[in-house]
Coordinates of N, CA, C and O in Angstrom, one line a residue:
M1 N 0.9 -1.2 0.0 CA 0.0 0.0 0.0 C 0.9 1.2 0.0 O 1.8 1.3 0.8
S2 N 0.6 2.2 -0.9 CA 1.4 3.4 -1.0 C 1.1 4.3 0.2 O 0.1 4.1 0.9
D3 N 1.9 5.3 0.4 CA 1.7 6.3 1.5 C 0.4 7.0 1.2 O -0.4 7.3 2.2
L4 N 0.1 7.3 0.0 CA -1.2 8.0 -0.3 C -2.4 7.1 -0.1 O -3.4 7.6 0.4
Q5 N -2.3 5.9 -0.4 CA -3.4 4.9 -0.1 C -3.6 4.8 1.4 O -4.7 4.8 1.9
A6 N -2.5 4.8 2.2 CA -2.6 4.7 3.6 C -3.2 6.0 4.2 O -4.1 5.9 5.0
S7 N -2.8 7.1 3.6 CA -3.4 8.4 4.1 C -4.9 8.4 3.7 O -5.7 8.9 4.5
A8 N -5.3 7.9 2.6 CA -6.7 7.9 2.2 C -7.5 7.0 3.1 O -8.6 7.3 3.5
A9 N -6.9 5.8 3.5 CA -7.5 4.9 4.5 C -7.7 5.6 5.8 O -8.7 5.3 6.5
D10 N -6.8 6.5 6.2 CA -6.9 7.2 7.4 C -8.0 8.3 7.4 O -8.4 8.7 8.5
A11 N -8.4 8.7 6.3 CA -9.4 9.8 6.2 C -10.8 9.0 6.3 O -11.2 8.4 5.4
D12 N -11.3 9.1 7.5 CA -12.6 8.4 7.8 C -13.7 8.7 6.8 O -14.2 7.8 6.2
V13 N -13.9 10.0 6.6 CA -15.0 10.4 5.7 C -14.6 11.7 5.0 O -14.0 12.6 5.7
V14 N -14.9 11.9 3.8 CA -14.8 13.1 3.1 C -16.2 13.6 2.8 O -16.9 12.9 2.1
R15 N -16.5 14.7 3.3 CA -17.9 15.2 3.1 C -17.8 16.5 2.3 O -17.0 17.4 2.5
L16 N -18.7 16.6 1.3 CA -18.8 17.8 0.5 C -20.2 18.4 0.7 O -21.2 17.7 0.6
P17 N -20.3 19.7 0.9 CA -21.6 20.3 1.0 C -22.4 20.2 -0.3 O -21.8 20.1 -1.4
G18 N -23.7 20.2 -0.2 CA -24.5 20.1 -1.4 C -24.2 21.1 -2.4 O -24.2 20.8 -3.6
A19 N -24.0 22.4 -2.0 CA -23.7 23.4 -3.0 C -22.4 23.1 -3.7 O -22.3 23.4 -4.9
A20 N -21.4 22.6 -3.1 CA -20.2 22.2 -3.7 C -20.4 21.1 -4.8 O -19.9 21.1 -5.9
C21 N -21.2 20.1 -4.4 CA -21.5 19.0 -5.3 C -22.3 19.5 -6.5 O -22.0 19.1 -7.6
I22 N -23.2 20.4 -6.3 CA -24.0 21.0 -7.4 C -23.1 21.7 -8.4 O -23.1 21.6 -9.6
A23 N -22.2 22.6 -7.8 CA -21.2 23.3 -8.6 C -20.4 22.4 -9.4 O -20.2 22.6 -10.6
L24 N -19.9 21.3 -8.8 CA -18.9 20.4 -9.5 C -19.7 19.5 -10.5 O -19.1 19.2 -11.5
C25 N -20.9 19.1 -10.2 CA -21.6 18.2 -11.0 C -22.4 18.8 -12.1 O -22.6 18.3 -13.2
E26 N -22.9 20.0 -11.8 CA -23.8 20.7 -12.8 C -23.1 21.8 -13.5 O -23.2 21.9 -14.7
S27 N -22.4 22.7 -12.8 CA -21.8 23.9 -13.5 C -20.5 23.6 -14.1 O -20.2 24.1 -15.2
L28 N -19.6 22.8 -13.5 CA -18.3 22.6 -14.0 C -18.3 21.9 -15.4 O -17.7 22.4 -16.3
P29 N -19.1 20.9 -15.7 CA -19.1 20.3 -17.0 C -19.7 21.3 -18.1 O -19.4 21.1 -19.3
R30 N -20.4 22.3 -17.7 CA -21.0 23.2 -18.7 C -20.1 24.5 -18.8 O -20.5 25.4 -19.5
A31 N -19.0 24.6 -18.1 CA -18.2 25.8 -18.2 C -17.7 26.0 -19.6 O -17.3 25.1 -20.3
A32 N -17.7 27.2 -20.0 CA -17.4 27.6 -21.4 C -15.9 27.5 -21.7 O -15.6 27.2 -22.9
D33 N -15.1 27.7 -20.8 CA -13.6 27.7 -21.0 C -12.9 27.4 -19.7 O -13.5 27.2 -18.7
L34 N -11.6 27.4 -19.8 CA -10.7 27.1 -18.7 C -10.9 28.1 -17.5 O -11.1 27.7 -16.4
H35 N -11.0 29.4 -17.9 CA -11.2 30.4 -16.8 C -12.5 30.2 -16.1 O -12.5 30.2 -14.8
S36 N -13.5 29.9 -16.8 CA -14.8 29.6 -16.1 C -14.8 28.4 -15.3 O -15.3 28.3 -14.1
A37 N -14.2 27.3 -15.8 CA -14.1 26.0 -15.1 C -13.3 26.2 -13.8 O -13.7 25.7 -12.8
M38 N -12.2 26.8 -14.0 CA -11.3 26.9 -12.8 C -11.9 27.9 -11.8 O -11.6 27.7 -10.6
G39 N -12.6 28.9 -12.2 CA -13.3 29.7 -11.2 C -14.3 28.9 -10.4 O -14.4 29.1 -9.1
I40 N -15.0 28.0 -11.0 CA -15.9 27.1 -10.2 C -15.1 26.2 -9.3 O -15.4 26.1 -8.1
V41 N -14.0 25.6 -9.8 CA -13.2 24.7 -8.9 C -12.6 25.5 -7.8 O -12.6 25.0 -6.6
D42 N -12.1 26.7 -8.1 CA -11.5 27.5 -7.0 C -12.5 27.9 -6.0 O -12.2 28.0 -4.8
G43 N -13.7 28.2 -6.4 CA -14.7 28.6 -5.4 C -15.0 27.4 -4.5 O -15.1 27.6 -3.3
V44 N -15.1 26.2 -5.0 CA -15.2 25.0 -4.1 C -14.0 24.8 -3.3 O -14.1 24.5 -2.1
R45 N -12.8 25.0 -3.8 CA -11.6 24.9 -3.0 C -11.6 25.8 -1.8 O -11.3 25.4 -0.7
Q46 N -12.0 27.1 -2.1 CA -12.0 28.0 -1.0 C -13.1 27.7 0.0 O -12.8 27.8 1.2
Q47 N -14.2 27.2 -0.4 CA -15.3 26.8 0.5 C -14.8 25.6 1.4 O -15.1 25.6 2.6
L48 N -14.1 24.7 0.8 CA -13.7 23.5 1.5 C -12.4 23.6 2.3 O -12.2 23.0 3.3
L49 N -11.5 24.4 1.7 CA -10.1 24.4 2.3 C -9.7 25.7 2.8 O -8.6 25.9 3.4
G50 N -10.4 26.8 2.5 CA -10.1 28.1 3.0 C -9.1 28.8 2.0 O -8.9 28.5 0.9
D51 N -8.5 29.8 2.6 CA -7.5 30.7 1.8 C -6.4 29.9 1.3 O -6.0 28.8 1.8
G52 N -5.8 30.4 0.2 CA -4.6 29.8 -0.4 C -4.4 30.2 -1.8 O -4.9 31.2 -2.2
L53 N -3.8 29.3 -2.6 CA -3.5 29.6 -4.0 C -3.7 28.3 -4.7 O -3.4 27.2 -4.3
L54 N -4.4 28.5 -5.9 CA -4.6 27.4 -6.8 C -4.0 27.8 -8.2 O -4.3 28.9 -8.7
T55 N -3.1 27.0 -8.7 CA -2.6 27.2 -10.0 C -2.7 25.9 -10.8 O -2.7 24.8 -10.3
V56 N -2.7 26.1 -12.2 CA -2.6 24.9 -13.1 C -1.4 25.2 -14.0 O -1.4 26.3 -14.6
N57 N -0.5 24.3 -14.1 CA 0.6 24.4 -15.1 C 0.5 23.3 -16.1 O 0.3 22.2 -15.8
L58 N 0.8 23.7 -17.4 CA 0.8 22.7 -18.4 C 2.3 22.4 -18.7 O 3.2 23.2 -18.7
L59 N 2.6 21.1 -18.8 CA 3.9 20.6 -19.2 C 4.1 20.8 -20.7 O 3.6 19.9 -21.4
I60 N 4.7 21.9 -21.1 CA 4.8 22.1 -22.5 C 6.1 21.6 -23.2 O 6.1 21.4 -24.4
E61 N 7.1 21.3 -22.4 CA 8.3 20.7 -22.9 C 8.8 19.6 -21.9 O 9.6 19.8 -21.1
P62 N 8.2 18.4 -22.1 CA 8.6 17.3 -21.2 C 10.0 16.9 -21.4 O 10.6 17.1 -22.5
A63 N 10.6 16.2 -20.5 CA 12.0 15.7 -20.6 C 12.2 14.8 -21.8 O 13.2 14.8 -22.4
A64 N 11.1 14.1 -22.2 CA 11.2 13.2 -23.3 C 11.5 14.0 -24.6 O 12.2 13.5 -25.5
L65 N 11.0 15.2 -24.6 CA 11.3 16.1 -25.8 C 12.6 16.8 -25.7 O 13.2 17.3 -26.7
R66 N 13.1 17.0 -24.5 CA 14.3 17.8 -24.2 C 15.2 17.0 -23.2 O 15.4 17.5 -22.1
P67 N 15.7 15.9 -23.6 CA 16.5 15.1 -22.6 C 17.8 15.9 -22.1 O 18.2 15.6 -21.0
E68 N 18.2 16.8 -22.9 CA 19.5 17.5 -22.5 C 19.2 18.8 -21.7 O 20.1 19.4 -21.1
G69 N 17.9 19.2 -21.5 CA 17.6 20.4 -20.8 C 16.5 20.2 -19.9 O 15.9 19.2 -19.7
P70 N 16.1 21.4 -19.3 CA 15.0 21.3 -18.3 C 13.6 21.1 -18.9 O 13.4 21.4 -20.1
M71 N 12.7 20.6 -18.1 CA 11.3 20.5 -18.5 C 10.7 21.9 -18.4 O 11.2 22.7 -17.5
V72 N 9.8 22.3 -19.2 CA 9.2 23.6 -19.1 C 7.7 23.5 -18.8 O 7.0 22.8 -19.4
L73 N 7.3 24.2 -17.7 CA 5.9 24.3 -17.3 C 5.4 25.7 -17.6 O 6.2 26.7 -17.4
Q74 N 4.2 25.8 -18.1 CA 3.6 27.1 -18.4 C 2.3 27.2 -17.6 O 1.5 26.3 -17.7
R75 N 2.2 28.3 -16.8 CA 1.0 28.5 -16.0 C -0.2 28.8 -16.9 O -0.2 29.7 -17.7
A76 N -1.3 28.0 -16.8 CA -2.5 28.1 -17.6 C -3.5 28.9 -16.8 O -4.4 29.5 -17.4
W77 N -3.5 28.8 -15.5 CA -4.5 29.5 -14.7 C -4.0 29.7 -13.3 O -3.2 28.9 -12.8
S78 N -4.4 30.8 -12.6 CA -4.0 31.1 -11.3 C -5.1 31.8 -10.6 O -5.7 32.7 -11.1
S79 N -5.2 31.5 -9.3 CA -6.2 32.2 -8.4 C -5.6 33.5 -8.0 O -6.3 34.4 -7.4
N80 N -4.3 33.7 -8.1 CA -3.6 35.0 -7.8 C -2.8 35.4 -9.0 O -1.6 35.2 -9.1
P81 N -3.5 36.0 -10.0 CA -2.8 36.4 -11.2 C -1.8 37.5 -11.1 O -0.9 37.7 -12.0
V82 N -1.8 38.2 -10.0 CA -0.8 39.2 -9.8 C 0.6 38.6 -9.4 O 1.6 38.9 -10.0
A83 N 0.5 37.7 -8.4 CA 1.8 37.0 -8.0 C 2.2 35.9 -9.0 O 3.4 35.7 -9.2
Y84 N 1.2 35.2 -9.5 CA 1.5 34.1 -10.4 C 0.6 34.2 -11.7 O -0.4 33.6 -11.8
P85 N 1.1 35.1 -12.6 CA 0.2 35.4 -13.8 C 0.2 34.2 -14.8 O 1.2 33.5 -15.0
P86 N -1.0 34.0 -15.4 CA -1.1 33.0 -16.4 C -0.1 33.3 -17.5 O 0.1 34.5 -17.8
G87 N 0.5 32.3 -18.1 CA 1.5 32.5 -19.2 C 2.9 32.4 -18.6 O 3.8 32.2 -19.4
G88 N 3.1 32.6 -17.3 CA 4.4 32.5 -16.7 C 5.0 31.1 -16.9 O 4.2 30.1 -16.9
R89 N 6.3 31.0 -17.1 CA 6.9 29.7 -17.3 C 7.9 29.4 -16.2 O 8.5 30.3 -15.6
K90 N 8.1 28.1 -16.0 CA 9.1 27.6 -15.0 C 9.9 26.6 -15.7 O 9.3 25.7 -16.4
H91 N 11.2 26.6 -15.5 CA 12.1 25.6 -16.1 C 12.5 24.7 -14.9 O 13.1 25.2 -14.0
K92 N 12.2 23.4 -15.1 CA 12.4 22.5 -14.0 C 13.5 21.5 -14.4 O 13.4 20.8 -15.4
T93 N 14.6 21.4 -13.6 CA 15.6 20.4 -13.8 C 15.1 19.1 -13.2 O 14.1 19.1 -12.5
M94 N 15.9 18.1 -13.4 CA 15.5 16.8 -12.8 C 15.9 16.8 -11.3 O 17.1 16.7 -10.9
T95 N 14.9 16.9 -10.5 CA 15.0 16.9 -9.0 C 14.1 15.8 -8.5 O 13.3 15.3 -9.2
P96 N 14.2 15.4 -7.2 CA 13.3 14.5 -6.7 C 11.8 14.9 -6.9 O 11.0 14.0 -7.2
W97 N 11.5 16.2 -6.8 CA 10.2 16.7 -7.0 C 9.8 16.5 -8.4 O 8.7 15.9 -8.7
S98 N 10.6 16.9 -9.4 CA 10.2 16.8 -10.8 C 10.1 15.4 -11.3 O 9.2 15.0 -12.0
C99 N 11.0 14.6 -10.8 CA 11.0 13.1 -11.2 C 9.7 12.5 -10.7 O 9.0 11.8 -11.4
A100 N 9.3 12.7 -9.4 CA 8.1 12.1 -8.8 C 6.9 12.6 -9.5 O 6.0 11.9 -9.9
L101 N 6.7 14.0 -9.6 CA 5.5 14.6 -10.1 C 5.4 14.5 -11.6 O 4.4 14.0 -12.1
L102 N 6.4 15.0 -12.3 CA 6.3 15.1 -13.7 C 6.6 13.9 -14.5 O 6.0 13.6 -15.5
Q103 N 7.5 13.1 -14.0 CA 7.9 11.8 -14.8 C 7.1 10.6 -14.3 O 6.6 9.8 -15.0
D104 N 7.1 10.5 -12.9 CA 6.4 9.3 -12.4 C 4.9 9.5 -12.1 O 4.3 8.5 -11.6
A105 N 4.4 10.7 -12.2 CA 3.0 11.0 -12.0 C 2.5 10.6 -10.6 O 1.5 10.0 -10.5
Q106 N 3.3 11.0 -9.6 CA 2.9 10.8 -8.3 C 2.6 12.1 -7.6 O 3.2 13.2 -7.9
V107 N 1.6 12.1 -6.8 CA 1.2 13.3 -6.0 C 2.3 13.7 -5.1 O 2.9 12.9 -4.4
Y108 N 2.6 15.0 -5.0 CA 3.6 15.5 -4.1 C 2.9 16.3 -3.0 O 2.0 17.2 -3.3
I109 N 3.2 16.0 -1.8 CA 2.7 16.7 -0.6 C 3.9 17.3 0.1 O 4.8 16.6 0.6
G110 N 3.9 18.7 0.1 CA 5.0 19.4 0.8 C 4.4 20.1 2.0 O 3.4 20.8 1.9
E111 N 5.0 19.9 3.2 CA 4.4 20.5 4.4 C 5.6 21.2 5.2 O 6.5 20.6 5.6
G112 N 5.4 22.6 5.2 CA 6.4 23.4 5.9 C 7.3 24.1 5.0 O 7.5 23.7 3.8
D113 N 7.9 25.1 5.5 CA 8.8 26.0 4.6 C 10.0 25.2 4.1 O 10.4 25.5 3.0
A114 N 10.5 24.3 4.9 CA 11.7 23.5 4.4 C 11.3 22.7 3.2 O 12.1 22.6 2.2
D115 N 10.2 22.1 3.2 CA 9.7 21.3 2.0 C 9.6 22.2 0.8 O 10.0 21.9 -0.3
L116 N 9.0 23.4 1.0 CA 8.8 24.3 -0.1 C 10.1 24.8 -0.7 O 10.3 24.9 -1.9
A117 N 11.1 25.1 0.2 CA 12.4 25.5 -0.2 C 13.1 24.4 -1.0 O 13.9 24.7 -2.0
Q118 N 12.9 23.2 -0.6 CA 13.6 22.1 -1.3 C 13.0 21.8 -2.7 O 13.7 21.5 -3.7
A119 N 11.7 22.1 -2.9 CA 11.0 21.8 -4.1 C 10.9 22.9 -5.1 O 10.9 22.7 -6.3
F120 N 10.9 24.2 -4.6 CA 10.6 25.3 -5.5 C 11.6 26.4 -5.5 O 11.9 26.9 -4.4
D121 N 12.0 26.9 -6.6 CA 13.0 28.0 -6.7 C 12.3 29.3 -6.2 O 13.0 30.2 -5.7
D122 N 11.0 29.4 -6.3 CA 10.3 30.6 -5.9 C 9.7 30.5 -4.5 O 8.7 31.1 -4.2
H123 N 10.4 29.7 -3.7 CA 9.9 29.5 -2.3 C 9.8 30.7 -1.5 O 8.9 30.9 -0.7
A124 N 10.6 31.7 -1.7 CA 10.6 33.0 -1.0 C 9.3 33.7 -1.3 O 8.6 34.3 -0.4
L125 N 8.9 33.7 -2.5 CA 7.6 34.3 -2.9 C 6.4 33.6 -2.3 O 5.5 34.2 -1.7
I126 N 6.5 32.3 -2.4 CA 5.4 31.5 -1.8 C 5.2 31.7 -0.3 O 4.1 32.0 0.2
I127 N 6.4 31.7 0.4 CA 6.3 31.9 1.9 C 5.9 33.4 2.2 O 5.2 33.6 3.1
G128 N 6.4 34.3 1.3 CA 6.0 35.7 1.5 C 4.5 35.9 1.3 O 4.0 36.9 1.9
L129 N 3.8 35.1 0.6 CA 2.4 35.1 0.4 C 1.7 34.5 1.6 O 0.4 34.4 1.6
G130 N 2.5 34.0 2.6 CA 1.9 33.4 3.7 C 1.5 31.9 3.5 O 0.7 31.4 4.3
L131 N 2.0 31.3 2.5 CA 1.7 29.9 2.2 C 2.8 29.0 2.7 O 4.0 29.2 2.5
H132 N 2.4 27.8 3.3 CA 3.4 27.0 3.9 C 3.3 25.5 3.6 O 4.1 24.7 4.1
C133 N 2.3 25.1 2.8 CA 2.2 23.7 2.4 C 1.6 23.6 1.0 O 0.9 24.6 0.6
V134 N 1.8 22.5 0.3 CA 1.4 22.4 -1.0 C 1.0 20.9 -1.3 O 1.5 20.0 -0.7
V135 N 0.0 20.8 -2.2 CA -0.3 19.5 -2.8 C -0.2 19.7 -4.3 O -1.0 20.6 -4.8
N136 N 0.6 19.0 -5.0 CA 0.8 19.0 -6.4 C 0.2 17.7 -6.9 O 0.7 16.7 -6.6
V137 N -0.8 17.8 -7.8 CA -1.4 16.6 -8.4 C -1.1 16.5 -9.9 O -1.4 17.5 -10.6
P138 N -0.5 15.5 -10.3 CA -0.2 15.3 -11.8 C -1.5 15.0 -12.5 O -2.3 14.2 -12.0
L139 N -1.8 15.6 -13.6 CA -2.9 15.3 -14.4 C -2.4 14.5 -15.6 O -1.4 14.8 -16.2
L140 N -3.1 13.4 -15.8 CA -2.7 12.4 -16.8 C -3.4 12.4 -18.1 O -4.7 12.5 -18.1
D141 N -2.7 12.2 -19.2 CA -3.3 12.0 -20.5 C -3.7 10.6 -20.7 O -3.6 9.8 -19.8
T142 N -4.2 10.3 -21.8 CA -4.7 8.9 -22.1 C -3.6 7.9 -22.1 O -3.9 6.7 -21.8
A143 N -2.4 8.3 -22.2 CA -1.2 7.4 -22.1 C -0.7 7.3 -20.7 O 0.3 6.7 -20.5
K144 N -1.4 7.9 -19.8 CA -1.0 7.9 -18.4 C 0.3 8.7 -18.1 O 1.0 8.4 -17.1
N145 N 0.6 9.7 -18.9 CA 1.7 10.6 -18.7 C 1.2 11.9 -18.2 O 0.1 12.4 -18.5
C146 N 2.0 12.5 -17.4 CA 1.6 13.8 -16.8 C 1.7 14.9 -17.9 O 2.7 15.0 -18.6
F147 N 0.6 15.6 -18.1 CA 0.5 16.7 -19.1 C 0.3 18.0 -18.4 O 0.5 19.1 -19.0
A148 N 0.0 18.0 -17.1 CA -0.3 19.2 -16.4 C -0.2 19.0 -14.9 O -0.3 17.8 -14.5
T149 N -0.1 20.0 -14.1 CA -0.1 19.9 -12.7 C -1.2 20.8 -12.1 O -1.4 21.9 -12.6
F150 N -1.9 20.3 -11.1 CA -2.9 21.0 -10.3 C -2.3 21.3 -9.0 O -2.0 20.3 -8.3
N151 N -2.1 22.5 -8.6 CA -1.3 22.9 -7.4 C -2.1 23.7 -6.4 O -2.6 24.8 -6.8
V152 N -2.3 23.2 -5.2 CA -3.0 23.9 -4.2 C -2.0 24.2 -3.0 O -1.3 23.3 -2.5
L153 N -1.8 25.5 -2.7 CA -1.0 25.9 -1.6 C -1.9 26.5 -0.5 O -2.9 27.1 -0.8
S154 N -1.4 26.4 0.7 CA -2.2 26.8 1.9 C -1.4 27.5 2.9 O -0.2 27.2 3.1
P155 N -2.0 28.4 3.7 CA -1.3 29.0 4.8 C -1.1 28.0 6.0 O -0.2 28.2 6.9
R156 N -1.8 26.8 6.0 CA -1.6 25.9 7.1 C -0.2 25.3 7.0 O 0.5 25.4 6.0
C157 N 0.3 24.6 8.0 CA 1.6 24.0 8.0 C 1.6 22.6 7.6 O 2.7 22.0 7.4
G158 N 0.4 22.0 7.5 CA 0.3 20.6 7.1 C -1.1 20.3 6.6 O -2.0 21.1 6.8
W159 N -1.2 19.1 6.1 CA -2.5 18.7 5.5 C -3.1 17.5 6.3 O -2.3 16.6 6.6
R160 N -4.4 17.5 6.4 CA -5.1 16.3 6.9 C -5.3 15.4 5.7 O -5.4 15.9 4.6
A161 N -5.5 14.1 6.0 CA -5.7 13.2 4.9 C -6.9 13.5 4.1 O -6.9 13.4 2.8
D162 N -8.0 14.0 4.7 CA -9.2 14.3 4.0 C -9.0 15.5 3.1 O -9.6 15.6 2.0
E163 N -8.2 16.5 3.5 CA -7.9 17.6 2.7 C -7.1 17.2 1.4 O -7.4 17.8 0.3
V164 N -6.2 16.3 1.6 CA -5.4 15.9 0.4 C -6.4 15.2 -0.6 O -6.3 15.4 -1.8
L165 N -7.3 14.4 -0.1 CA -8.3 13.7 -1.0 C -9.2 14.8 -1.7 O -9.5 14.6 -2.8
I166 N -9.5 15.8 -1.0 CA -10.3 16.9 -1.6 C -9.6 17.5 -2.8 O -10.1 17.7 -3.9
V167 N -8.3 17.8 -2.5 CA -7.5 18.4 -3.6 C -7.4 17.5 -4.8 O -7.6 17.9 -5.9
R168 N -7.2 16.2 -4.5 CA -7.1 15.2 -5.6 C -8.4 15.1 -6.3 O -8.4 14.9 -7.6
L169 N -9.5 15.1 -5.6 CA -10.8 15.1 -6.3 C -11.1 16.3 -7.1 O -11.5 16.1 -8.3
L170 N -10.7 17.5 -6.6 CA -10.9 18.7 -7.5 C -10.0 18.6 -8.7 O -10.5 19.0 -9.8
A171 N -8.8 18.1 -8.6 CA -7.9 18.0 -9.7 C -8.5 17.0 -10.7 O -8.5 17.3 -12.0
T172 N -9.0 15.9 -10.3 CA -9.6 14.9 -11.2 C -10.8 15.5 -12.0 O -11.0 15.4 -13.2
L173 N -11.7 16.3 -11.2 CA -12.8 16.9 -11.8 C -12.5 18.0 -12.8 O -13.2 18.2 -13.8
A174 N -11.4 18.7 -12.5 CA -10.9 19.8 -13.4 C -10.2 19.2 -14.6 O -10.0 20.0 -15.6
T175 N -9.7 18.0 -14.6 CA -8.9 17.5 -15.7 C -9.5 17.6 -17.1 O -8.8 18.1 -18.0
P176 N -10.8 17.4 -17.4 CA -11.3 17.5 -18.7 C -11.1 19.0 -19.3 O -10.7 19.2 -20.4
A177 N -11.4 20.0 -18.4 CA -11.3 21.3 -18.9 C -9.8 21.7 -19.1 O -9.5 22.4 -20.1
I178 N -9.0 21.2 -18.3 CA -7.5 21.5 -18.4 C -7.0 20.8 -19.7 O -6.2 21.4 -20.4
A179 N -7.5 19.6 -19.9 CA -7.0 18.9 -21.1 C -7.5 19.6 -22.4 O -6.7 19.7 -23.4
R180 N -8.7 20.1 -22.4 CA -9.1 20.9 -23.6 C -8.2 22.1 -23.8 O -7.8 22.4 -24.9
A181 N -7.9 22.8 -22.7 CA -7.0 24.0 -22.8 C -5.6 23.6 -23.3 O -5.0 24.3 -24.1
A182 N -5.1 22.4 -22.8 CA -3.8 22.0 -23.2 C -3.8 21.7 -24.7 O -2.9 22.0 -25.5
R183 N -4.9 21.0 -25.2 CA -5.0 20.7 -26.7 C -5.0 22.0 -27.5 O -4.4 22.1 -28.5
T184 N -5.8 23.0 -27.0 CA -5.9 24.3 -27.7 C -4.5 25.0 -27.7 O -4.1 25.5 -28.7
A185 N -3.8 24.9 -26.6 CA -2.5 25.6 -26.5 C -1.5 24.9 -27.5 O -0.7 25.5 -28.1
A186 N -1.6 23.5 -27.5 CA -0.7 22.8 -28.4 C -1.0 23.0 -29.9 O 0.0 23.0 -30.7
S187 N -2.2 23.2 -30.2 CA -2.5 23.4 -31.6 C -2.4 24.9 -32.1 O -2.4 25.2 -33.3
G188 N -2.2 25.8 -31.1 CA -2.2 27.2 -31.5 C -0.8 27.7 -31.6 O 0.1 27.8 -32.2

């Protein structure tokens, strides 16, 4: 059993308010574009998890395409476009974080400023925004490769098992809208 499966087993119950379920089941599938879809998802995130940051990054240059250089992520959506504007790019070298999340498609849970500093070059900005923990969820294409990341950061210092499951559920429900945006970006 993986650590995430053990954590999921530790989460006795994950409860979603009826309004959150209606937004996710009724409004999200009908969202006109990525901005609308992520607005719905972020509203539910705030309702369930409180303050924080939600971003979506597309993996536009995977290591398979650039084995000699860094992987490139481009931000497709941000709940804080001033600090993290859409269109911003990050160049990621092969680190334990990038290998686990981007290559092996494993969820990353970072808790505390030391974890953020180890995983992110922009950790000073993150901490400066009052954020101290992160859940990065890889979004998978039909070949089960990571094509994007769904990233939730929070002012708390750690995550409960049910909160991690909520982030993963929101990422899964947002995946179709993000995949459509990724296809549009790739063809444009």
